[in-house]
PDB file of C-alpha atoms in Angstrom:
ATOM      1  CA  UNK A 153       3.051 -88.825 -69.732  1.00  0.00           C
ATOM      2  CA  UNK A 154       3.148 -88.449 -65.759  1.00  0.00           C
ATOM      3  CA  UNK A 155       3.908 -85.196 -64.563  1.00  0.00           C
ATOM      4  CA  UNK A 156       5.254 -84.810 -60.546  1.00  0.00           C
ATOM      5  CA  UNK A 157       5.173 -81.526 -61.040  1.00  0.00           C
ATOM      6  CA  UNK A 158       4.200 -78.318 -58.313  1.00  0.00           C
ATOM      7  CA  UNK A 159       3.659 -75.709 -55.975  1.00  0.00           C
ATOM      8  CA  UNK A 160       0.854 -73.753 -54.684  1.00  0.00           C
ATOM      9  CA  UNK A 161       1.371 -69.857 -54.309  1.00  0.00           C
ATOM     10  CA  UNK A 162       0.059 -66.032 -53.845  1.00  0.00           C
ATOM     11  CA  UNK A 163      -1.389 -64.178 -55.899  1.00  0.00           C
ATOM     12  CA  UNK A 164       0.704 -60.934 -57.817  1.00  0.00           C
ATOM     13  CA  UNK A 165      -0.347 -58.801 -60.306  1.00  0.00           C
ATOM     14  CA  UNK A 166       0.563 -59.545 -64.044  1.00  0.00           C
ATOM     15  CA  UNK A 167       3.396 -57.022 -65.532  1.00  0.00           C
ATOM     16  CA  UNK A 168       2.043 -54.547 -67.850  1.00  0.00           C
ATOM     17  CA  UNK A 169       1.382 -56.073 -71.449  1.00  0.00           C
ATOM     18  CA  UNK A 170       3.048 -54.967 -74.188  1.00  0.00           C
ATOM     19  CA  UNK A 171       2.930 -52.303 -76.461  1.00  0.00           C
ATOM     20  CA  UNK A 172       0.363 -53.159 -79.325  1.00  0.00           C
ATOM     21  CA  UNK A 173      -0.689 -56.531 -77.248  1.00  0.00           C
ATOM     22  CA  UNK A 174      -4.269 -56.013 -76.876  1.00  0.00           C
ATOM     23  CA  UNK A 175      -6.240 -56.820 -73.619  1.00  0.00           C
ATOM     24  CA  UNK A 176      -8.626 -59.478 -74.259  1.00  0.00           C
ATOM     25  CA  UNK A 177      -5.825 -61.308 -76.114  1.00  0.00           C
ATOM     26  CA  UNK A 178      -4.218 -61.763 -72.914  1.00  0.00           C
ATOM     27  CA  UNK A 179      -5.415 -63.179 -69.761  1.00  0.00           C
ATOM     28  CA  UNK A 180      -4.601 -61.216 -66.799  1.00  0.00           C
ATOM     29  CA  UNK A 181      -6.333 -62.943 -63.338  1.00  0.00           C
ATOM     30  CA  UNK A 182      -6.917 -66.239 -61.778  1.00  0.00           C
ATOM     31  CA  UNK A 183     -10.892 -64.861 -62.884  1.00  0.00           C
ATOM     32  CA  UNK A 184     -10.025 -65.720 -66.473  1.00  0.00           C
ATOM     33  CA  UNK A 185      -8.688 -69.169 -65.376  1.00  0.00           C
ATOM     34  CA  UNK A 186     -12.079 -69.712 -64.540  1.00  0.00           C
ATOM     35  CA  UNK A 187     -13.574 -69.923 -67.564  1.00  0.00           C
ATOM     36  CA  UNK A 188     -10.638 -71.873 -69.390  1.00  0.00           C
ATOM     37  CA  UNK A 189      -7.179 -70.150 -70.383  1.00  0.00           C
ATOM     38  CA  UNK A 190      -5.619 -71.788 -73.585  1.00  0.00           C
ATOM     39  CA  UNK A 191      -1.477 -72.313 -73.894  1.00  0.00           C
ATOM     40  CA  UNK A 192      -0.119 -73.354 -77.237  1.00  0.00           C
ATOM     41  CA  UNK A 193       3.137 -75.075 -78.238  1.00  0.00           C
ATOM     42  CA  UNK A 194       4.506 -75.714 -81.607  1.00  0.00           C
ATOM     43  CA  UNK A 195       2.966 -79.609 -81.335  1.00  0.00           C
ATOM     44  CA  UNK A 196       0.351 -78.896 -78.448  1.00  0.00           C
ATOM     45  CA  UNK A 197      -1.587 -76.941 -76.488  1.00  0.00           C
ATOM     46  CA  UNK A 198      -3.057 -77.082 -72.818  1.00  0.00           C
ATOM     47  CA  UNK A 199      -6.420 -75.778 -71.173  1.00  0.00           C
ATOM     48  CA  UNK A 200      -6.295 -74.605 -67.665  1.00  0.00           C
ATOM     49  CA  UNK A 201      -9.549 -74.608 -65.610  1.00  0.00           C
ATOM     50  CA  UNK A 202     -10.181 -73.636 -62.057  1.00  0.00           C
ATOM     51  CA  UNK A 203     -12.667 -75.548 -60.504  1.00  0.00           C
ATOM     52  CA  UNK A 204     -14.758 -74.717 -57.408  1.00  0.00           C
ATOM     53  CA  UNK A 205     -12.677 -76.349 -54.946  1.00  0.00           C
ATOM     54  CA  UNK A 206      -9.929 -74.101 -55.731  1.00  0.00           C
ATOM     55  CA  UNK A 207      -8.094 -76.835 -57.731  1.00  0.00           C
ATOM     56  CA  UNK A 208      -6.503 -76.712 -61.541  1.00  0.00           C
ATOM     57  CA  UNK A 209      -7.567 -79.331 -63.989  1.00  0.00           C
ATOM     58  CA  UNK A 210      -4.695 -78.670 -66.583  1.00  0.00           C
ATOM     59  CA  UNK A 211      -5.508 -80.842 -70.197  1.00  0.00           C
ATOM     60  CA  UNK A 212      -3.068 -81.228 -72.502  1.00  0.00           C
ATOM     61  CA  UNK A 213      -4.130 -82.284 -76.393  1.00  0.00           C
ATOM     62  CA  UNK A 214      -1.689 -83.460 -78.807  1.00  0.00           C
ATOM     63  CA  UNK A 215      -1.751 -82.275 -82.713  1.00  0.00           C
ATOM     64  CA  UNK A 216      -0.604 -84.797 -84.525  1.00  0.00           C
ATOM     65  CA  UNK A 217      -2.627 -87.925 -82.690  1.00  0.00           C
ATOM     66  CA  UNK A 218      -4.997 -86.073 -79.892  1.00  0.00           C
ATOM     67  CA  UNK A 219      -3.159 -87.888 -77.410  1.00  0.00           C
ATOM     68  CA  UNK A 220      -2.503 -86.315 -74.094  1.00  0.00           C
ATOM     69  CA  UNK A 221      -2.783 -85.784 -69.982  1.00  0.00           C
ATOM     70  CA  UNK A 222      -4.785 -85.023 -67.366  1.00  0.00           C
ATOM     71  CA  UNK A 223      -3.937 -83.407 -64.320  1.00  0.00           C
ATOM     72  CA  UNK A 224      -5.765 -82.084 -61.334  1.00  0.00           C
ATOM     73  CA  UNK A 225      -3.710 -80.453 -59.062  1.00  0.00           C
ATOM     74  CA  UNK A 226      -3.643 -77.360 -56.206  1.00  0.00           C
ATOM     75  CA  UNK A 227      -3.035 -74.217 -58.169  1.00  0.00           C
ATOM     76  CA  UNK A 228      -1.259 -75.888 -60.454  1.00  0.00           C
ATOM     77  CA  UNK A 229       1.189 -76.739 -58.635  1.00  0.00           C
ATOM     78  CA  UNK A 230       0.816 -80.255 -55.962  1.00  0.00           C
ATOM     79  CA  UNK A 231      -0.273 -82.894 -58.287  1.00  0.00           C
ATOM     80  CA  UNK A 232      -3.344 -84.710 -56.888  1.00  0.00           C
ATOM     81  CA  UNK A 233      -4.378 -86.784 -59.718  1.00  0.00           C
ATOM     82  CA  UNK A 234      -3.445 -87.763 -63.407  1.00  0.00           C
ATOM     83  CA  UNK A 235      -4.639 -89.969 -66.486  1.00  0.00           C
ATOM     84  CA  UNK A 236      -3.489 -90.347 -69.937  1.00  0.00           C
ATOM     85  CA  UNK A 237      -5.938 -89.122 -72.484  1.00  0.00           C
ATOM     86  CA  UNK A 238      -6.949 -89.962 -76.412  1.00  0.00           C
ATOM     87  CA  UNK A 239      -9.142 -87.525 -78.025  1.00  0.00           C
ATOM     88  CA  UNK A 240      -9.943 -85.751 -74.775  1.00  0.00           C
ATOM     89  CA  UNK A 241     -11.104 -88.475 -72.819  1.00  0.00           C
ATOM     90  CA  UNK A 242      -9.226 -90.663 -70.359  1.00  0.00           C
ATOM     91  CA  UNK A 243      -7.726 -93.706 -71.041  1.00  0.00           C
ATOM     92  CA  UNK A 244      -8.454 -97.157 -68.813  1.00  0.00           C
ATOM     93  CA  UNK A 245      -5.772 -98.112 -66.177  1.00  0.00           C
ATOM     94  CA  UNK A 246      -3.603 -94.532 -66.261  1.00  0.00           C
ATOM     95  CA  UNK A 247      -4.742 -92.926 -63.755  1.00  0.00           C
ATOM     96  CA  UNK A 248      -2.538 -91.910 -60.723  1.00  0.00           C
ATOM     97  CA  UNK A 249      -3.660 -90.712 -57.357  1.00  0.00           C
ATOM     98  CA  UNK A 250      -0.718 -88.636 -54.883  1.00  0.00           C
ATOM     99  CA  UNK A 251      -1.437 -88.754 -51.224  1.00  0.00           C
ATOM    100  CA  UNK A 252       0.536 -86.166 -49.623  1.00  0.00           C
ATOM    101  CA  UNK A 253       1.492 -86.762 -45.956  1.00  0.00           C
ATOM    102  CA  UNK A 254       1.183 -83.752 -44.521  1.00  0.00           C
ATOM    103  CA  UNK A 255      -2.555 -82.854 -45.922  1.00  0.00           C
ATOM    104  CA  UNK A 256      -3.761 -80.933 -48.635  1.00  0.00           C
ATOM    105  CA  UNK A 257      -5.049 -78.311 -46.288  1.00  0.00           C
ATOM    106  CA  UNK A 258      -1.389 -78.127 -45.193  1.00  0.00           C
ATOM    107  CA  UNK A 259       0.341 -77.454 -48.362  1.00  0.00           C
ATOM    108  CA  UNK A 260       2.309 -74.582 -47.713  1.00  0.00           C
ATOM    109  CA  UNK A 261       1.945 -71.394 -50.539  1.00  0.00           C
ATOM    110  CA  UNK A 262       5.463 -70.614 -51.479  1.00  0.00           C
ATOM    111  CA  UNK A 263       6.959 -67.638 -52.862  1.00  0.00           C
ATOM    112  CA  UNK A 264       9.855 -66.433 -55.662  1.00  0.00           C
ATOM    113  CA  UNK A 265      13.052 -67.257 -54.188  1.00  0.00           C
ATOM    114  CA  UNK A 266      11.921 -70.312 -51.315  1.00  0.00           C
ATOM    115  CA  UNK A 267      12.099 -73.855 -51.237  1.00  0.00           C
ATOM    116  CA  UNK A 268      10.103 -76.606 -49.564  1.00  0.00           C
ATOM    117  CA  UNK A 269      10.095 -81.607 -49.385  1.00  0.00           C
ATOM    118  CA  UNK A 270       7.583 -83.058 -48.146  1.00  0.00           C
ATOM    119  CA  UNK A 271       6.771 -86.877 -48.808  1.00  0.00           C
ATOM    120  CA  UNK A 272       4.065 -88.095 -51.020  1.00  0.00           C
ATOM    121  CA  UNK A 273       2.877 -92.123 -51.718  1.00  0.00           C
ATOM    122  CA  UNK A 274       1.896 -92.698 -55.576  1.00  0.00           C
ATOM    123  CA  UNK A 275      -0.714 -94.866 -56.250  1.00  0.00           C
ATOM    124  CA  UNK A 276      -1.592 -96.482 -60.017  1.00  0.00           C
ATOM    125  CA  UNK A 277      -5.147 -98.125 -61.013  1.00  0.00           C
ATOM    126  CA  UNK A 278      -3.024-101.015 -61.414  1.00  0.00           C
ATOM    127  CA  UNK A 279      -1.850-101.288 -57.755  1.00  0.00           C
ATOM    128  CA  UNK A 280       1.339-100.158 -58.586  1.00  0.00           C
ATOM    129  CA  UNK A 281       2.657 -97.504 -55.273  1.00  0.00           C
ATOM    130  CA  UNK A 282       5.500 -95.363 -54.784  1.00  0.00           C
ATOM    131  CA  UNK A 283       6.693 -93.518 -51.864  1.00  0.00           C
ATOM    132  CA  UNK A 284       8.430 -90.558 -52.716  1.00  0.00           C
ATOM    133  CA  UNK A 285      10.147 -87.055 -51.710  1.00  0.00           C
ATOM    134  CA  UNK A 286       9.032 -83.927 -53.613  1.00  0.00           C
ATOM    135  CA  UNK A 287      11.407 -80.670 -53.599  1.00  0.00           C
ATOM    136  CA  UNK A 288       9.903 -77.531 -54.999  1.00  0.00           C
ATOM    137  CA  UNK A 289      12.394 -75.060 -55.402  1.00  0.00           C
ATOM    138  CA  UNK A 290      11.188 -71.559 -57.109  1.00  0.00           C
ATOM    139  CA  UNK A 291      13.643 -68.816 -58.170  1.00  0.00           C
ATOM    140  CA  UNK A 292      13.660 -65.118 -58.074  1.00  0.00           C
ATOM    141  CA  UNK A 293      10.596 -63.069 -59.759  1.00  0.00           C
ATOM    142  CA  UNK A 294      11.320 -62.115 -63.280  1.00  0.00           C
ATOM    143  CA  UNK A 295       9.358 -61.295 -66.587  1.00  0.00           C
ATOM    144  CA  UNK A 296       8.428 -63.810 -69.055  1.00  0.00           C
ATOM    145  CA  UNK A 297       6.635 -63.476 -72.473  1.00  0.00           C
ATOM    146  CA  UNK A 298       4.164 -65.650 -73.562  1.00  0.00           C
ATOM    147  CA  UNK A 299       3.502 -64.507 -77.763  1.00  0.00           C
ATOM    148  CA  UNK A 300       2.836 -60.673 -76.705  1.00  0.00           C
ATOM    149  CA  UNK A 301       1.749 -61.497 -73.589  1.00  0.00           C
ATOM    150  CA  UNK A 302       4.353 -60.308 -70.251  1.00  0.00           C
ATOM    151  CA  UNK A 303       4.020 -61.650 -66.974  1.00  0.00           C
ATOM    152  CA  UNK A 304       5.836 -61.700 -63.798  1.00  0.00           C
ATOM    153  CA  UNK A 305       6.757 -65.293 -63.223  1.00  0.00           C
ATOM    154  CA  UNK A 306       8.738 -67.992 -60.820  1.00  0.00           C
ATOM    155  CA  UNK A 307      10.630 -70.396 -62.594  1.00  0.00           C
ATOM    156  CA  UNK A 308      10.293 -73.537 -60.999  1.00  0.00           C
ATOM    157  CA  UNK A 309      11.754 -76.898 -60.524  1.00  0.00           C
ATOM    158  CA  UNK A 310      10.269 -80.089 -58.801  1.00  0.00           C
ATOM    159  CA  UNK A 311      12.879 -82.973 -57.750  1.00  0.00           C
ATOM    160  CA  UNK A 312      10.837 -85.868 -56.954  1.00  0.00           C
ATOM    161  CA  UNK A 313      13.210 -88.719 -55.460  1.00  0.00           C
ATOM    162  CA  UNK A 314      11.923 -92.126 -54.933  1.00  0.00           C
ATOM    163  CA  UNK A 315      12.560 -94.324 -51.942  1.00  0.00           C
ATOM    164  CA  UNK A 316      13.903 -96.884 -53.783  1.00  0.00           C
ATOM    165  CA  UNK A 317      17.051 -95.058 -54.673  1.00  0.00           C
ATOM    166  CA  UNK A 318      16.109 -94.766 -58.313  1.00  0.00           C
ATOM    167  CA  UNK A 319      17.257 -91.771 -60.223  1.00  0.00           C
ATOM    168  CA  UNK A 320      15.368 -88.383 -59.208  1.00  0.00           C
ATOM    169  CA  UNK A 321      12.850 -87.356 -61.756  1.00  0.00           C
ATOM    170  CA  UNK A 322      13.215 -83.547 -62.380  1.00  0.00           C
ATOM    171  CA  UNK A 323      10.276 -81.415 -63.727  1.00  0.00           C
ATOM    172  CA  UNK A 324      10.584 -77.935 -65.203  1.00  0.00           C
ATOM    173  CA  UNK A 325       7.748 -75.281 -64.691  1.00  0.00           C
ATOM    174  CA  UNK A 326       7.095 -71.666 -64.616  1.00  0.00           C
ATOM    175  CA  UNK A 327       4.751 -70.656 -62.359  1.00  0.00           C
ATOM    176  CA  UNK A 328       2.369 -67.731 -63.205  1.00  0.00           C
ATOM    177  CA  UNK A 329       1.078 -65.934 -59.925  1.00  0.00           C
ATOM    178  CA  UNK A 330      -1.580 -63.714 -61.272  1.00  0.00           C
ATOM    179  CA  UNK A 331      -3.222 -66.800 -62.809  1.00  0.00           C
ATOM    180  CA  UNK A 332      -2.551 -69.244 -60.767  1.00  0.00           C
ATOM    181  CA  UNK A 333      -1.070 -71.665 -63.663  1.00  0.00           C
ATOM    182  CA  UNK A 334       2.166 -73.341 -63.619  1.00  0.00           C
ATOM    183  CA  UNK A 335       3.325 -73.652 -67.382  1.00  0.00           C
ATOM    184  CA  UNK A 336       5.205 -76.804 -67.965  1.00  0.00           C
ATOM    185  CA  UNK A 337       8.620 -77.443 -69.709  1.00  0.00           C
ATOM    186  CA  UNK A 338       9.005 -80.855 -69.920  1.00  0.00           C
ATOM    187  CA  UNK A 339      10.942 -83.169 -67.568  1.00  0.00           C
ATOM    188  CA  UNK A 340      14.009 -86.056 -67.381  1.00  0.00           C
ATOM    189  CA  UNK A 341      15.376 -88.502 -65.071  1.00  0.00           C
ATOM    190  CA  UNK A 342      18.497 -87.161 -63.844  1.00  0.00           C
ATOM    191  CA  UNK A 343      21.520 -86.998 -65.799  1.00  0.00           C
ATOM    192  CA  UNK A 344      19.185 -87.131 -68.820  1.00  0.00           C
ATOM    193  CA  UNK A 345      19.663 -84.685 -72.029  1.00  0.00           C
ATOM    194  CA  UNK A 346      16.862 -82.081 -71.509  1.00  0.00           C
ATOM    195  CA  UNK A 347      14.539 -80.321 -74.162  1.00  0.00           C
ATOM    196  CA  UNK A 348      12.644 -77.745 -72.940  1.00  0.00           C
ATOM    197  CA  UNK A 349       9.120 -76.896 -74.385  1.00  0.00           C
ATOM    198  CA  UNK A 350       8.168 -73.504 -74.994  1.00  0.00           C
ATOM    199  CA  UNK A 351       4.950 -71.777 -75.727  1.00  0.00           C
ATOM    200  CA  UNK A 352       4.110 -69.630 -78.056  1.00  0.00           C
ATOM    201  CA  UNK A 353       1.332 -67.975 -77.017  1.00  0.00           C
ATOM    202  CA  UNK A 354      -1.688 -68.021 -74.499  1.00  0.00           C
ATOM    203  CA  UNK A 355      -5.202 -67.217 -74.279  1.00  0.00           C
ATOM    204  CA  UNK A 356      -9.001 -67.074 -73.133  1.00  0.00           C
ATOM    205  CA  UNK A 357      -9.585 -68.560 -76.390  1.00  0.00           C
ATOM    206  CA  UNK A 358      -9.050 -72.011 -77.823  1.00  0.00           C
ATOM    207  CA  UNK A 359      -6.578 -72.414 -80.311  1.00  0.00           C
ATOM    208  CA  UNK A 360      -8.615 -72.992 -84.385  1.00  0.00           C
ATOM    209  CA  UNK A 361      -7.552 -76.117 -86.016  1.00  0.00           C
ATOM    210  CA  UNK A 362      -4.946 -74.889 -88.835  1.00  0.00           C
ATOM    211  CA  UNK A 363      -4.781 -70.901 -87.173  1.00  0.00           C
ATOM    212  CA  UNK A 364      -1.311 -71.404 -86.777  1.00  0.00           C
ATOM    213  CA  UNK A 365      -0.454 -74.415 -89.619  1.00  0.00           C
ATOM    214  CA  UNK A 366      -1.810 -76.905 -87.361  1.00  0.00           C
ATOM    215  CA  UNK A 367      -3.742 -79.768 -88.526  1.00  0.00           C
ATOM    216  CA  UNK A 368      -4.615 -83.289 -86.943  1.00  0.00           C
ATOM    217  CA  UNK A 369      -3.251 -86.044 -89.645  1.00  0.00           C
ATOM    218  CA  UNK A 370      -5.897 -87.556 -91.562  1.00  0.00           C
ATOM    219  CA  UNK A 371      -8.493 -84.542 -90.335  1.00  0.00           C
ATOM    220  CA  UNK A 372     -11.099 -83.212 -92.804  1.00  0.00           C
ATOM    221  CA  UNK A 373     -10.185 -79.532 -93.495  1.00  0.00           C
ATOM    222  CA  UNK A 374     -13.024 -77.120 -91.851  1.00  0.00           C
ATOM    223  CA  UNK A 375     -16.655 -77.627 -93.518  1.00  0.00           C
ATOM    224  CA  UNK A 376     -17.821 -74.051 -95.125  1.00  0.00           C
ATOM    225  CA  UNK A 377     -21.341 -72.700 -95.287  1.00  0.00           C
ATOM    226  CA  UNK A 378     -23.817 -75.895 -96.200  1.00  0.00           C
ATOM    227  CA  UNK A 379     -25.416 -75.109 -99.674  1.00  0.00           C
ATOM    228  CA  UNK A 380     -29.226 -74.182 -98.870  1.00  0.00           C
ATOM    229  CA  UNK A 381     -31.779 -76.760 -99.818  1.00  0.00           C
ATOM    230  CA  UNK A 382     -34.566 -75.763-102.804  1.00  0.00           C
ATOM    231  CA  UNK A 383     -37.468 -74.773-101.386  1.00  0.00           C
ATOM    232  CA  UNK A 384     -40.711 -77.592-101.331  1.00  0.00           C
ATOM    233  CA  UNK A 385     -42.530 -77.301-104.434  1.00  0.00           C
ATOM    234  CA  UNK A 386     -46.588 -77.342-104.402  1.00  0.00           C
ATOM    235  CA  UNK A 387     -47.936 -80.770-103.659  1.00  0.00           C
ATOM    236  CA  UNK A 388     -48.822 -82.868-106.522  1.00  0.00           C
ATOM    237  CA  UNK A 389     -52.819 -83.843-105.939  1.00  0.00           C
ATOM    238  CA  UNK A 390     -52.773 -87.214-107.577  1.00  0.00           C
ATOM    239  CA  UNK A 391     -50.466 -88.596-105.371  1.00  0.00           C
TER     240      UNK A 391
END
């Protein structure tokens, strides 16, 4: 699934966490994004890395088939490039690449409350191109809870709007500041029925297969401690 999703923006410090929510449990800086922070949905969950050029490679894994996405994109939030993925690795012929006209250097950091189009051209492995508009709109700072974990957070929404005159595409996010992660809801072509994706909780650590009832179909259930092997016995002389 293609996202055409984000916006790049400043850093602010995460909300207090919870009473009883303890500290390692939840990540807290863009410093823990470096080494991997883990968001789970009931049928999914998504790792967020920062890599050294100061982009976010966002991976998104499936349960039920380890299907999924790739996406590379400024602080989570301009989409640079994308692939479809099976199993964690990326399928042939899906991959996207978004030019944007005015530069990635020139992406402008937004903040809670402010909007900002600029024009982008699309192109697929296949050939396929598409010039479009993208409108990042964020609204006002608030508090959101991620399982016990509170953070101050932008909710965001990206119109993109093809030159074609096709119907926009509309993508739902929420960005996280002190990360530097936008978390995404899910997206429709306007005037679409719209189901939004929540998580249910986030963290430095990858989710266990079956912690939460989770299980890939067809999957072997977790191997337990091998059963030691006899010792060698003394070596027989005549052979």
């Amino acid at each position: 699934m293609f996202h055409s999703k984000r916006i790049a923006a400043a850093v602010l410090p995460a909300l207090a966490l919870t009473t009883g929510a303890a500290l390692a449990e939840c990540p807290t800086s863009i410093a823990d994004t470096t080494d991997s922070i883990y968001v789970t949905f009931n049928d999914f969950h998504i790792r967020y890395e920062l890599l050294s050029d100061g982009t976010v490679m966002e991976e998104e894994t499936n349960f039920d088939d380890g299907s999924g996405f790739r996406v590379n994109s400024l602080r989570g939030a301009y989409v640079l490039q994308s692939w479809s993925t099976q199993n964690g690795m990326i399928v042939p012929q899906t991959g996207e690449a978004t030019t944007w006209a005015v530069g990635p250097v020139n992406l402008p950091v937004l903040s809670a409350g402010q909007s900002w189009s600029g024009s982008t051209v699309r192109l697929h492995d296949d050939g396929a191109r598409a010039v479009e508009t993208v409108t990042v709109a964020t609204q006002a700072a608030r508090q959101t809870m991620i399982g016990t974990c509170a953070y101050e957070s932008w909710p965001m929404v990206v119109t993109t709007s093809p030159d074609d005159g096709t119907a926009d595409y509309i993508d739902y996010l929420t960005y996280l500041p002190s990360l530097g992660i936008a978390i995404y809801h899910g997206g429709i072509q306007e005037g679409e029925q719209f189901t939004r994706d929540e998580p249910t909780s986030i963290s430095t650590e990858p989710p266990l297969q079956g912690e939460t009832g989770y299980l890939l179909d067809g999957a072997a259930p977790m191997p337990g401690n091998p059963t030691p092997a006899a010792p060698p016995g003394q070596p027989d002389p005549n052979k």
